[in-house]
């Protein structure tokens, strides 16, 4: 069975500083990996996805993520954080052979200091 | 940009009552999903649905749960006899279009907060 671990529950970062959110996954085949963001009272918005090919993927809002098979990781990064990036971020792995279900990590809440 | 819409945004129900949560997926999507998030916990998969039948369901999705696509636009989740532990945020998602299940991400609605009293 697949699983996702996000080791950091909370991260506080200063506006303008860089951000990296960690994600480790467990999946028996080639993973389909996603990052979603959830602002308070909102649904889950897709930031980016990895299916195959280039291991560095670009997403919306200036985010990127790097797939590292050897480390079973898919970390999310942003070079310069804006106050509007304060939200909860979820990493997920997709299982095409199991109804395409997503398995989510526990999320990382990002706080942005002025 | 097309979006998934869910109604109501908040539902309060007495324990033991039936509840129906409604979703309108993105119009050209063919794959539909329900997830839930109990307060403070992970987002959990409940069920996926394609071609008018369930593709996959989790162990949470027991006989008290059912899904239906009653017409060409709605996708519903019914809980027959609600329990206190059903209190959660329920998210609907859809993906597509035809023939691309493996390569299309899921788009989520804003959720319905279900409170069981």
mmCIF file of C-alpha atoms in Angstrom:
data_model
loop_
_atom_site.group_PDB
_atom_site.id
_atom_site.type_symbol
_atom_site.label_atom_id
_atom_site.label_comp_id
_atom_site.label_asym_id
_atom_site.label_seq_id
_atom_site.Cartn_x
_atom_site.Cartn_y
_atom_site.Cartn_z
ATOM 1 C CA UNK A 1 0.000 0.000 0.000
ATOM 2 C CA UNK A 2 1.176 3.507 -0.723
ATOM 3 C CA UNK A 3 1.940 6.084 1.933
ATOM 4 C CA UNK A 4 3.169 9.662 2.144
ATOM 5 C CA UNK A 5 5.072 11.323 4.972
ATOM 6 C CA UNK A 6 5.475 15.040 5.445
ATOM 7 C CA UNK A 7 7.907 15.317 8.349
ATOM 8 C CA UNK A 8 7.273 18.995 9.110
ATOM 9 C CA UNK A 9 3.894 19.840 10.633
ATOM 10 C CA UNK A 10 4.591 23.573 10.795
ATOM 11 C CA UNK A 11 7.131 25.807 9.086
ATOM 12 C CA UNK A 12 7.559 29.514 9.696
ATOM 13 C CA UNK A 13 9.399 31.528 7.083
ATOM 14 C CA UNK A 14 10.054 35.219 6.579
ATOM 15 C CA UNK A 15 8.574 36.928 3.565
ATOM 16 C CA UNK A 16 11.133 36.927 0.758
ATOM 17 C CA UNK A 17 13.000 33.931 2.140
ATOM 18 C CA UNK A 18 13.173 30.574 0.410
ATOM 19 C CA UNK A 19 10.908 27.682 1.334
ATOM 20 C CA UNK A 20 11.349 23.939 1.091
ATOM 21 C CA UNK A 21 8.701 21.437 2.141
ATOM 22 C CA UNK A 22 9.658 17.804 2.479
ATOM 23 C CA UNK A 23 7.718 14.839 1.194
ATOM 24 C CA UNK A 24 8.640 11.168 1.271
ATOM 25 C CA UNK A 25 6.526 8.515 -0.362
ATOM 26 C CA UNK A 26 6.217 4.768 -0.467
ATOM 27 C CA UNK A 27 4.779 3.146 -3.576
ATOM 28 C CA UNK A 28 5.528 -0.116 -5.332
ATOM 29 C CA UNK A 29 5.559 1.183 -8.893
ATOM 30 C CA UNK A 30 6.439 4.411 -10.661
ATOM 31 C CA UNK A 31 4.665 7.040 -8.600
ATOM 32 C CA UNK A 32 2.394 9.777 -9.755
ATOM 33 C CA UNK A 33 3.098 12.619 -7.354
ATOM 34 C CA UNK A 34 1.256 15.818 -6.598
ATOM 35 C CA UNK A 35 1.418 18.873 -4.404
ATOM 36 C CA UNK A 36 -1.799 20.602 -3.389
ATOM 37 C CA UNK A 37 -2.321 23.782 -1.378
ATOM 38 C CA UNK A 38 -5.265 24.528 0.879
ATOM 39 C CA UNK A 39 -6.042 28.020 2.117
ATOM 40 C CA UNK A 40 -8.406 28.366 5.087
ATOM 41 C CA UNK A 41 -11.984 27.530 4.134
ATOM 42 C CA UNK A 42 -10.961 26.526 0.649
ATOM 43 C CA UNK A 43 -10.574 23.298 -1.252
ATOM 44 C CA UNK A 44 -7.377 21.708 -2.461
ATOM 45 C CA UNK A 45 -5.701 23.510 -5.338
ATOM 46 C CA UNK A 46 -3.197 21.660 -7.495
ATOM 47 C CA UNK A 47 0.254 23.257 -7.473
ATOM 48 C CA UNK A 48 2.103 20.774 -9.625
ATOM 49 C CA UNK A 49 2.352 17.137 -10.671
ATOM 50 C CA UNK A 50 4.948 14.585 -11.648
ATOM 51 C CA UNK A 51 4.169 11.628 -13.883
ATOM 52 C CA UNK A 52 7.412 10.934 -15.756
ATOM 53 C CA UNK A 53 10.253 12.639 -17.576
ATOM 54 C CA UNK A 54 12.111 15.623 -16.211
ATOM 55 C CA UNK A 55 12.501 15.199 -12.474
ATOM 56 C CA UNK A 56 12.275 18.934 -11.822
ATOM 57 C CA UNK A 57 8.711 20.099 -12.375
ATOM 58 C CA UNK A 58 7.411 23.627 -12.409
ATOM 59 C CA UNK A 59 4.055 24.580 -11.012
ATOM 60 C CA UNK A 60 1.847 27.558 -10.427
ATOM 61 C CA UNK A 61 2.624 30.480 -8.119
ATOM 62 C CA UNK A 62 6.389 30.082 -8.620
ATOM 63 C CA UNK A 63 6.627 26.649 -6.995
ATOM 64 C CA UNK A 64 8.770 23.782 -8.210
ATOM 65 C CA UNK A 65 9.380 20.251 -6.991
ATOM 66 C CA UNK A 66 12.092 17.704 -7.564
ATOM 67 C CA UNK A 67 11.489 13.979 -7.804
ATOM 68 C CA UNK A 68 14.338 11.884 -6.412
ATOM 69 C CA UNK A 69 13.687 8.191 -6.860
ATOM 70 C CA UNK A 70 16.753 7.145 -4.857
ATOM 71 C CA UNK A 71 15.451 9.052 -1.835
ATOM 72 C CA UNK A 72 11.737 8.420 -2.447
ATOM 73 C CA UNK A 73 11.255 12.141 -2.119
ATOM 74 C CA UNK A 74 9.320 14.871 -3.870
ATOM 75 C CA UNK A 75 10.211 18.111 -2.101
ATOM 76 C CA UNK A 76 8.492 21.377 -2.892
ATOM 77 C CA UNK A 77 10.446 24.615 -3.156
ATOM 78 C CA UNK A 78 9.904 28.294 -3.720
ATOM 79 C CA UNK A 79 12.821 30.743 -3.975
ATOM 80 C CA UNK A 80 11.046 33.738 -2.454
ATOM 81 C CA UNK A 81 7.922 33.418 -0.350
ATOM 82 C CA UNK A 82 5.068 35.931 -0.425
ATOM 83 C CA UNK A 83 2.652 36.546 2.445
ATOM 84 C CA UNK A 84 -0.106 34.989 0.314
ATOM 85 C CA UNK A 85 1.745 31.652 0.389
ATOM 86 C CA UNK A 86 0.633 31.114 3.981
ATOM 87 C CA UNK A 87 -1.500 27.967 3.753
ATOM 88 C CA UNK A 88 -1.405 24.228 4.294
ATOM 89 C CA UNK A 89 0.453 22.142 1.747
ATOM 90 C CA UNK A 90 -0.269 18.511 0.980
ATOM 91 C CA UNK A 91 1.843 16.010 -0.892
ATOM 92 C CA UNK A 92 -0.001 13.081 -2.471
ATOM 93 C CA UNK A 93 0.769 9.919 -4.414
ATOM 94 C CA UNK A 94 -1.638 8.578 -7.014
ATOM 95 C CA UNK A 95 -2.437 4.912 -7.634
ATOM 96 C CA UNK A 96 -3.709 4.425 -11.204
ATOM 97 C CA UNK A 97 -4.218 0.722 -10.628
ATOM 98 C CA UNK A 98 -6.444 1.363 -7.631
ATOM 99 C CA UNK A 99 -9.159 3.592 -8.972
ATOM 100 C CA UNK A 100 -6.660 6.425 -9.297
ATOM 101 C CA UNK A 101 -7.015 7.146 -5.605
ATOM 102 C CA UNK A 102 -4.775 9.719 -3.999
ATOM 103 C CA UNK A 103 -3.006 9.040 -0.724
ATOM 104 C CA UNK A 104 -2.158 12.239 1.101
ATOM 105 C CA UNK A 105 0.484 13.176 3.607
ATOM 106 C CA UNK A 106 -0.488 14.853 6.829
ATOM 107 C CA UNK A 107 0.200 18.328 5.487
ATOM 108 C CA UNK A 108 2.611 21.125 6.383
ATOM 109 C CA UNK A 109 1.231 24.416 7.604
ATOM 110 C CA UNK A 110 3.306 27.372 6.408
ATOM 111 C CA UNK A 111 3.279 30.632 8.317
ATOM 112 C CA UNK A 112 4.839 33.700 6.702
ATOM 113 C CA UNK A 113 6.354 36.403 8.890
ATOM 114 C CA UNK A 114 6.447 39.967 7.581
ATOM 115 C CA UNK B 1 -11.384 28.203 -15.314
ATOM 116 C CA UNK B 2 -13.927 25.420 -14.761
ATOM 117 C CA UNK B 3 -14.255 24.221 -11.205
ATOM 118 C CA UNK B 4 -15.852 21.563 -9.066
ATOM 119 C CA UNK B 5 -18.724 22.905 -6.986
ATOM 120 C CA UNK B 6 -20.110 21.366 -3.808
ATOM 121 C CA UNK B 7 -23.309 22.043 -1.904
ATOM 122 C CA UNK B 8 -24.061 22.756 0.832
ATOM 123 C CA UNK B 9 -20.928 24.302 2.280
ATOM 124 C CA UNK B 10 -22.008 23.282 5.766
ATOM 125 C CA UNK B 11 -24.505 20.589 6.777
ATOM 126 C CA UNK B 12 -25.672 19.961 10.323
ATOM 127 C CA UNK B 13 -27.532 16.703 10.895
ATOM 128 C CA UNK B 14 -28.814 14.690 13.826
ATOM 129 C CA UNK B 15 -27.143 11.348 14.431
ATOM 130 C CA UNK B 16 -28.989 8.544 12.675
ATOM 131 C CA UNK B 17 -30.350 10.773 9.930
ATOM 132 C CA UNK B 18 -29.578 10.377 6.261
ATOM 133 C CA UNK B 19 -27.526 13.035 4.534
ATOM 134 C CA UNK B 20 -26.784 13.662 0.869
ATOM 135 C CA UNK B 21 -23.787 15.712 -0.187
ATOM 136 C CA UNK B 22 -23.866 17.093 -3.682
ATOM 137 C CA UNK B 23 -21.157 17.828 -6.205
ATOM 138 C CA UNK B 24 -21.072 19.151 -9.736
ATOM 139 C CA UNK B 25 -17.826 17.960 -11.336
ATOM 140 C CA UNK B 26 -16.085 19.727 -14.196
ATOM 141 C CA UNK B 27 -18.243 19.180 -17.237
ATOM 142 C CA UNK B 28 -15.954 17.113 -19.477
ATOM 143 C CA UNK B 29 -14.525 14.998 -16.668
ATOM 144 C CA UNK B 30 -15.393 11.336 -16.456
ATOM 145 C CA UNK B 31 -13.779 10.219 -13.213
ATOM 146 C CA UNK B 32 -15.213 11.242 -9.863
ATOM 147 C CA UNK B 33 -14.033 10.885 -6.297
ATOM 148 C CA UNK B 34 -14.975 11.545 -2.710
ATOM 149 C CA UNK B 35 -12.480 12.198 0.068
ATOM 150 C CA UNK B 36 -12.931 13.248 3.651
ATOM 151 C CA UNK B 37 -10.824 15.071 6.210
ATOM 152 C CA UNK B 38 -11.623 14.680 9.865
ATOM 153 C CA UNK B 39 -10.519 17.744 11.802
ATOM 154 C CA UNK B 40 -6.777 17.593 12.441
ATOM 155 C CA UNK B 41 -6.267 14.447 10.388
ATOM 156 C CA UNK B 42 -5.174 13.528 6.878
ATOM 157 C CA UNK B 43 -7.299 13.767 3.769
ATOM 158 C CA UNK B 44 -8.585 10.219 3.222
ATOM 159 C CA UNK B 45 -9.826 8.569 0.043
ATOM 160 C CA UNK B 46 -13.369 7.226 0.171
ATOM 161 C CA UNK B 47 -14.393 6.160 -3.321
ATOM 162 C CA UNK B 48 -13.730 6.580 -7.024
ATOM 163 C CA UNK B 49 -16.409 6.299 -9.698
ATOM 164 C CA UNK B 50 -16.262 5.839 -13.437
ATOM 165 C CA UNK B 51 -18.742 4.810 -16.083
ATOM 166 C CA UNK B 52 -21.558 4.646 -13.551
ATOM 167 C CA UNK B 53 -19.856 2.253 -11.220
ATOM 168 C CA UNK B 54 -17.449 2.283 -8.315
ATOM 169 C CA UNK B 55 -13.833 1.749 -9.402
ATOM 170 C CA UNK B 56 -12.296 1.579 -5.974
ATOM 171 C CA UNK B 57 -13.415 2.138 -2.413
ATOM 172 C CA UNK B 58 -11.659 2.333 0.903
ATOM 173 C CA UNK B 59 -12.506 0.392 4.026
ATOM 174 C CA UNK B 60 -14.148 3.555 5.352
ATOM 175 C CA UNK B 61 -16.742 3.320 2.576
ATOM 176 C CA UNK B 62 -18.972 0.716 4.186
ATOM 177 C CA UNK B 63 -22.625 -0.127 3.558
ATOM 178 C CA UNK B 64 -23.729 3.146 5.114
ATOM 179 C CA UNK B 65 -22.208 5.026 2.174
ATOM 180 C CA UNK B 66 -23.347 5.150 -1.413
ATOM 181 C CA UNK B 67 -22.594 7.262 -4.460
ATOM 182 C CA UNK B 68 -24.705 8.094 -7.441
ATOM 183 C CA UNK B 69 -24.590 10.081 -10.616
ATOM 184 C CA UNK B 70 -28.317 10.750 -10.959
ATOM 185 C CA UNK B 71 -28.032 12.866 -14.092
ATOM 186 C CA UNK B 72 -25.403 14.227 -16.442
ATOM 187 C CA UNK B 73 -24.051 16.803 -14.062
ATOM 188 C CA UNK B 74 -24.396 15.813 -10.393
ATOM 189 C CA UNK B 75 -22.418 13.349 -8.311
ATOM 190 C CA UNK B 76 -23.734 12.613 -4.834
ATOM 191 C CA UNK B 77 -22.519 10.955 -1.665
ATOM 192 C CA UNK B 78 -25.193 9.544 0.636
ATOM 193 C CA UNK B 79 -24.656 8.509 4.209
ATOM 194 C CA UNK B 80 -27.636 6.434 5.224
ATOM 195 C CA UNK B 81 -27.519 6.628 9.005
ATOM 196 C CA UNK B 82 -24.998 9.146 10.222
ATOM 197 C CA UNK B 83 -22.737 8.592 13.207
ATOM 198 C CA UNK B 84 -20.854 11.118 15.298
ATOM 199 C CA UNK B 85 -17.595 9.952 13.721
ATOM 200 C CA UNK B 86 -18.868 10.923 10.262
ATOM 201 C CA UNK B 87 -18.296 14.555 11.193
ATOM 202 C CA UNK B 88 -15.660 15.778 8.748
ATOM 203 C CA UNK B 89 -15.003 17.905 5.696
ATOM 204 C CA UNK B 90 -16.019 15.996 2.586
ATOM 205 C CA UNK B 91 -14.305 16.824 -0.687
ATOM 206 C CA UNK B 92 -15.472 15.930 -4.145
ATOM 207 C CA UNK B 93 -12.954 15.728 -6.982
ATOM 208 C CA UNK B 94 -13.019 14.987 -10.672
ATOM 209 C CA UNK B 95 -10.494 14.199 -13.377
ATOM 210 C CA UNK B 96 -10.507 13.466 -17.037
ATOM 211 C CA UNK B 97 -11.079 13.630 -19.871
ATOM 212 C CA UNK B 98 -11.649 10.363 -21.680
ATOM 213 C CA UNK B 99 -8.730 7.974 -21.924
ATOM 214 C CA UNK B 100 -6.382 9.952 -19.764
ATOM 215 C CA UNK B 101 -7.082 8.764 -16.252
ATOM 216 C CA UNK B 102 -3.488 8.057 -15.554
ATOM 217 C CA UNK B 103 -2.311 11.446 -16.682
ATOM 218 C CA UNK B 104 -4.862 13.877 -15.393
ATOM 219 C CA UNK B 105 -4.761 15.331 -11.909
ATOM 220 C CA UNK B 106 -7.820 15.560 -9.733
ATOM 221 C CA UNK B 107 -9.528 18.894 -9.253
ATOM 222 C CA UNK B 108 -11.180 19.437 -5.894
ATOM 223 C CA UNK B 109 -14.207 21.357 -4.729
ATOM 224 C CA UNK B 110 -14.196 23.569 -1.650
ATOM 225 C CA UNK B 111 -15.773 20.847 0.455
ATOM 226 C CA UNK B 112 -18.860 20.336 2.590
ATOM 227 C CA UNK B 113 -18.380 20.513 6.318
ATOM 228 C CA UNK B 114 -20.631 17.847 7.854
ATOM 229 C CA UNK B 115 -21.415 18.181 11.546
ATOM 230 C CA UNK B 116 -23.262 15.333 13.251
ATOM 231 C CA UNK B 117 -24.999 16.191 16.516
#
